[in-house]
Short mmCIF file of C-alpha atoms in Angstrom, two decimals:
data_model
loop_
_atom_site.label_atom_id
_atom_site.label_comp_id
_atom_site.label_asym_id
_atom_site.label_seq_id
_atom_site.Cartn_x
_atom_site.Cartn_y
_atom_site.Cartn_z
CA MET A 220 0.01 0.07 -0.18
CA LYS A 221 1.71 3.43 -0.79
CA ILE A 222 0.78 6.27 1.16
CA SER A 223 1.18 9.85 -0.54
CA SER A 224 3.49 12.44 0.95
CA ALA A 225 0.18 14.86 1.43
CA PHE A 226 -1.14 11.76 3.66
CA VAL A 227 1.91 11.92 5.65
CA LEU A 228 1.91 15.62 5.69
CA THR A 229 -1.51 15.95 6.95
CA LEU A 230 -0.74 13.79 9.65
CA LEU A 231 2.15 15.11 11.11
CA THR A 232 0.83 18.76 10.88
CA GLY A 233 -2.06 17.32 12.95
CA ALA A 234 0.68 15.38 15.26
CA LEU A 235 2.93 18.67 15.54
CA ALA A 236 -0.29 21.45 16.09
CA ALA A 237 -1.95 19.27 18.92
CA PRO A 238 -0.07 16.57 20.10
CA GLN A 239 -2.27 16.30 23.74
CA ALA A 240 -5.16 15.99 21.68
CA LEU A 241 -3.24 12.85 20.80
CA VAL A 242 -2.26 11.62 24.12
CA LYS A 243 -3.94 9.55 26.82
CA SER A 244 -0.99 8.67 28.56
CA GLU A 245 2.20 10.11 30.10
CA SER A 246 4.46 7.86 28.08
CA GLU A 247 2.91 8.41 24.92
CA LYS A 248 2.41 12.28 25.67
CA HIS A 249 6.70 11.92 25.94
CA ASP A 250 6.80 9.95 22.92
CA VAL A 251 5.14 12.24 21.05
CA ASP A 252 7.59 15.18 22.61
CA VAL A 253 10.52 13.65 21.93
CA THR A 254 9.26 12.97 17.95
CA ALA A 255 8.38 16.15 17.78
CA MET A 256 11.88 17.37 18.70
CA VAL A 257 13.33 15.02 16.32
CA LEU A 258 11.03 16.33 13.18
CA GLN A 259 11.67 20.26 14.41
CA GLY A 260 14.06 21.40 11.30
CA SER A 261 13.34 18.13 9.23
CA ARG A 262 12.29 18.43 5.70
CA PHE A 263 8.92 17.15 6.81
CA THR A 264 8.59 20.34 9.14
CA ASN A 265 10.11 22.34 6.52
CA ALA A 266 7.37 21.31 3.93
CA VAL A 267 4.82 21.95 7.21
CA GLU A 268 6.53 25.30 7.27
CA ALA A 269 6.10 25.85 3.95
CA ARG A 270 2.87 25.55 3.06
CA PHE A 271 1.47 27.64 5.86
CA GLU A 272 3.70 30.54 4.23
CA GLU A 273 3.26 29.89 0.62
CA VAL A 274 -0.58 29.46 -0.10
CA GLY A 275 0.08 28.34 -3.76
CA VAL A 276 1.53 25.24 -3.18
CA THR A 277 0.57 23.00 -4.88
CA LEU A 278 0.70 18.61 -3.68
CA ASP A 279 2.95 18.27 -6.19
CA MET A 280 5.52 20.82 -5.60
CA ARG A 281 5.56 19.99 -1.70
CA ASP A 282 9.03 18.55 -1.63
CA VAL A 283 10.04 21.29 -3.43
CA ALA A 284 8.80 23.46 -0.99
CA ALA A 285 10.51 21.97 1.83
CA ASP A 286 13.99 22.99 -0.23
CA ALA A 287 13.07 25.77 -1.59
CA VAL A 288 14.67 29.06 0.21
CA GLU A 289 14.90 31.35 -2.00
CA GLY A 290 11.07 32.04 -2.45
CA GLU A 291 8.25 31.03 -4.90
CA GLU A 292 10.56 32.90 -7.81
CA ASP A 293 12.58 29.39 -7.44
CA ILE A 294 9.89 27.05 -6.61
CA VAL A 295 7.84 27.94 -10.17
CA ALA A 296 11.94 27.41 -11.40
CA ARG A 297 12.20 23.73 -10.04
CA GLY A 298 8.41 23.17 -11.07
CA ALA A 299 8.92 24.26 -14.42
CA LYS A 300 11.99 21.52 -14.03
CA LYS A 301 10.60 18.74 -12.55
CA LYS A 302 7.65 18.91 -15.77
CA ALA A 303 10.33 18.97 -18.47
CA ALA A 304 11.88 16.61 -16.66
CA ALA A 305 9.18 14.19 -16.62
CA GLN A 306 7.83 14.91 -20.53
CA LYS A 307 11.18 14.48 -21.48
CA ALA A 308 11.24 10.77 -19.75
CA ALA A 309 7.44 10.13 -21.01
CA ALA A 310 9.34 11.15 -24.37
CA GLN A 311 11.90 9.20 -23.80
CA LYS A 312 9.61 5.96 -22.59
CA ALA A 313 7.19 6.71 -25.27
CA ALA A 314 10.31 6.55 -27.98
CA ALA A 315 11.75 3.19 -26.41
CA GLN A 316 8.19 2.02 -26.48
CA LYS A 317 7.73 2.71 -30.23
CA ALA A 318 11.20 1.50 -30.80
CA LYS A 319 10.83 -2.12 -28.99
CA ALA A 320 7.41 -2.06 -31.18
CA GLN A 321 9.13 -1.64 -33.83
CA LYS A 322 11.69 -4.21 -33.03
CA ALA A 323 9.02 -6.52 -32.26
CA LYS A 324 7.46 -6.06 -35.68
CA ALA A 325 10.63 -6.73 -38.11
CA GLN A 326 11.23 -9.47 -35.99
CA LYS A 327 7.71 -10.60 -36.61
CA ALA A 328 8.31 -10.23 -40.16
CA LYS A 329 11.05 -11.83 -39.73
CA ALA A 330 9.82 -14.87 -38.52
CA GLN A 331 7.01 -14.78 -41.15
CA LYS A 332 9.88 -15.05 -43.87
CA ALA A 333 11.40 -17.21 -42.42
CA LYS A 334 8.07 -20.05 -42.21
CA ALA A 335 7.40 -19.29 -45.53
CA GLN A 336 11.12 -19.71 -47.01
CA LYS A 337 10.81 -23.13 -44.92
CA ALA A 338 7.37 -24.18 -45.84
CA LYS A 339 8.16 -23.62 -50.13
CA ALA A 340 11.79 -25.77 -48.95
CA GLN A 341 9.45 -27.69 -48.01
CA LYS A 342 7.16 -27.87 -50.88
CA ALA A 343 9.84 -27.89 -53.12
CA ALA A 344 11.65 -30.80 -51.29
CA ALA A 345 7.78 -32.86 -51.24
CA GLN A 346 7.03 -31.93 -55.32
CA LYS A 347 11.29 -33.53 -55.86
CA ALA A 348 10.78 -36.59 -53.91
CA LYS A 349 6.91 -36.67 -55.99
CA ALA A 350 9.02 -36.44 -59.48
CA GLN A 351 11.62 -39.15 -58.34
CA LYS A 352 9.26 -41.10 -56.94
CA ALA A 353 7.67 -41.18 -60.20
CA ALA A 354 10.70 -41.33 -62.53
CA ALA A 355 11.61 -44.62 -59.97
CA GLN A 356 8.42 -46.22 -60.92
CA LYS A 357 8.21 -45.30 -65.07
CA ALA A 358 11.86 -47.06 -65.07
CA LYS A 359 10.31 -50.02 -62.97
CA ALA A 360 7.70 -50.61 -65.20
CA GLN A 361 9.23 -49.90 -68.32
CA LYS A 362 12.19 -52.66 -66.80
CA ALA A 363 8.96 -55.29 -66.73
CA LYS A 364 7.81 -54.12 -69.74
CA ALA A 365 10.79 -55.23 -71.73
CA GLN A 366 11.50 -58.18 -69.37
CA LYS A 367 8.38 -59.54 -70.43
CA ALA A 368 8.80 -58.45 -73.70
CA ALA A 369 11.74 -60.74 -73.86
CA ALA A 370 10.11 -63.42 -71.84
CA GLN A 371 7.83 -63.98 -75.23
CA LYS A 372 10.45 -63.08 -77.60
CA ALA A 373 12.03 -66.32 -75.70
CA ALA A 374 9.19 -68.35 -75.31
CA ALA A 375 7.76 -67.79 -79.04
CA GLN A 376 11.73 -68.90 -79.87
CA LYS A 377 11.15 -71.54 -77.89
CA ALA A 378 7.70 -72.44 -79.97
CA ALA A 379 8.87 -71.93 -82.73
CA ALA A 380 12.65 -73.54 -82.34
CA GLN A 381 10.29 -77.14 -80.65
CA LYS A 382 7.74 -76.76 -82.99
CA ALA A 383 10.91 -76.14 -86.59
CA ALA A 384 12.34 -79.45 -84.10
CA ALA A 385 8.77 -81.36 -84.50
CA GLN A 386 8.79 -80.61 -88.35
CA LYS A 387 11.92 -82.35 -89.24
CA ALA A 388 11.45 -84.91 -86.66
CA LYS A 389 8.10 -85.58 -88.86
CA ALA A 390 9.71 -85.45 -91.79
CA GLN A 391 12.77 -87.30 -90.76
CA LYS A 392 10.37 -90.17 -89.47
CA ALA A 393 7.88 -89.87 -92.91
CA ALA A 394 11.23 -90.13 -94.86
CA ALA A 395 11.97 -93.32 -92.41
CA GLN A 396 8.58 -94.79 -93.57
CA LYS A 397 8.12 -94.05 -97.53
CA ALA A 398 12.02 -95.65 -97.30
CA ALA A 399 11.09 -98.55 -95.65
CA ALA A 400 8.18 -99.10 -97.96
CA GLN A 401 10.28 -98.54 -100.65
CA ARG A 402 12.50 -101.50 -100.10
CA GLY A 403 9.95 -103.01 -98.83
#
């Protein structure tokens, strides 16, 4: 829980103005008096005094008023400096946030580009693999076709050779029978 300086100053102002109203016992009264003496001349009491002396001091300028010794012009100048410093800090913060956002946007774009390139490379690799598979299947089919054609040719040649051998054997048998019939 944060406690504002205005709240602390209000408490201290009330405690310093009427310490007897808050005290219930003698020991508590002694503690309040000691605290008041310790706070005498501190930053808080100076701020309280400045609050009573300078009616135009705002809540934001109270700590400036505590340190101010040269008068209201000094307080206003310090307040303006604080405001300028705050504006500068806000501008720097905004610039840093803008730079951070731009960097994040650039990184996101870079990641998307890398993702797109990876997808493109994967697609190209898949197409290449598909083409290689198709070429291998085509080569396998051509080889099988050539083997089948060679087997058919060999079977035809074998059948032709067997037919020729059978015809030759038949012709020889017929010639032998004819020769036997002529002898006989």
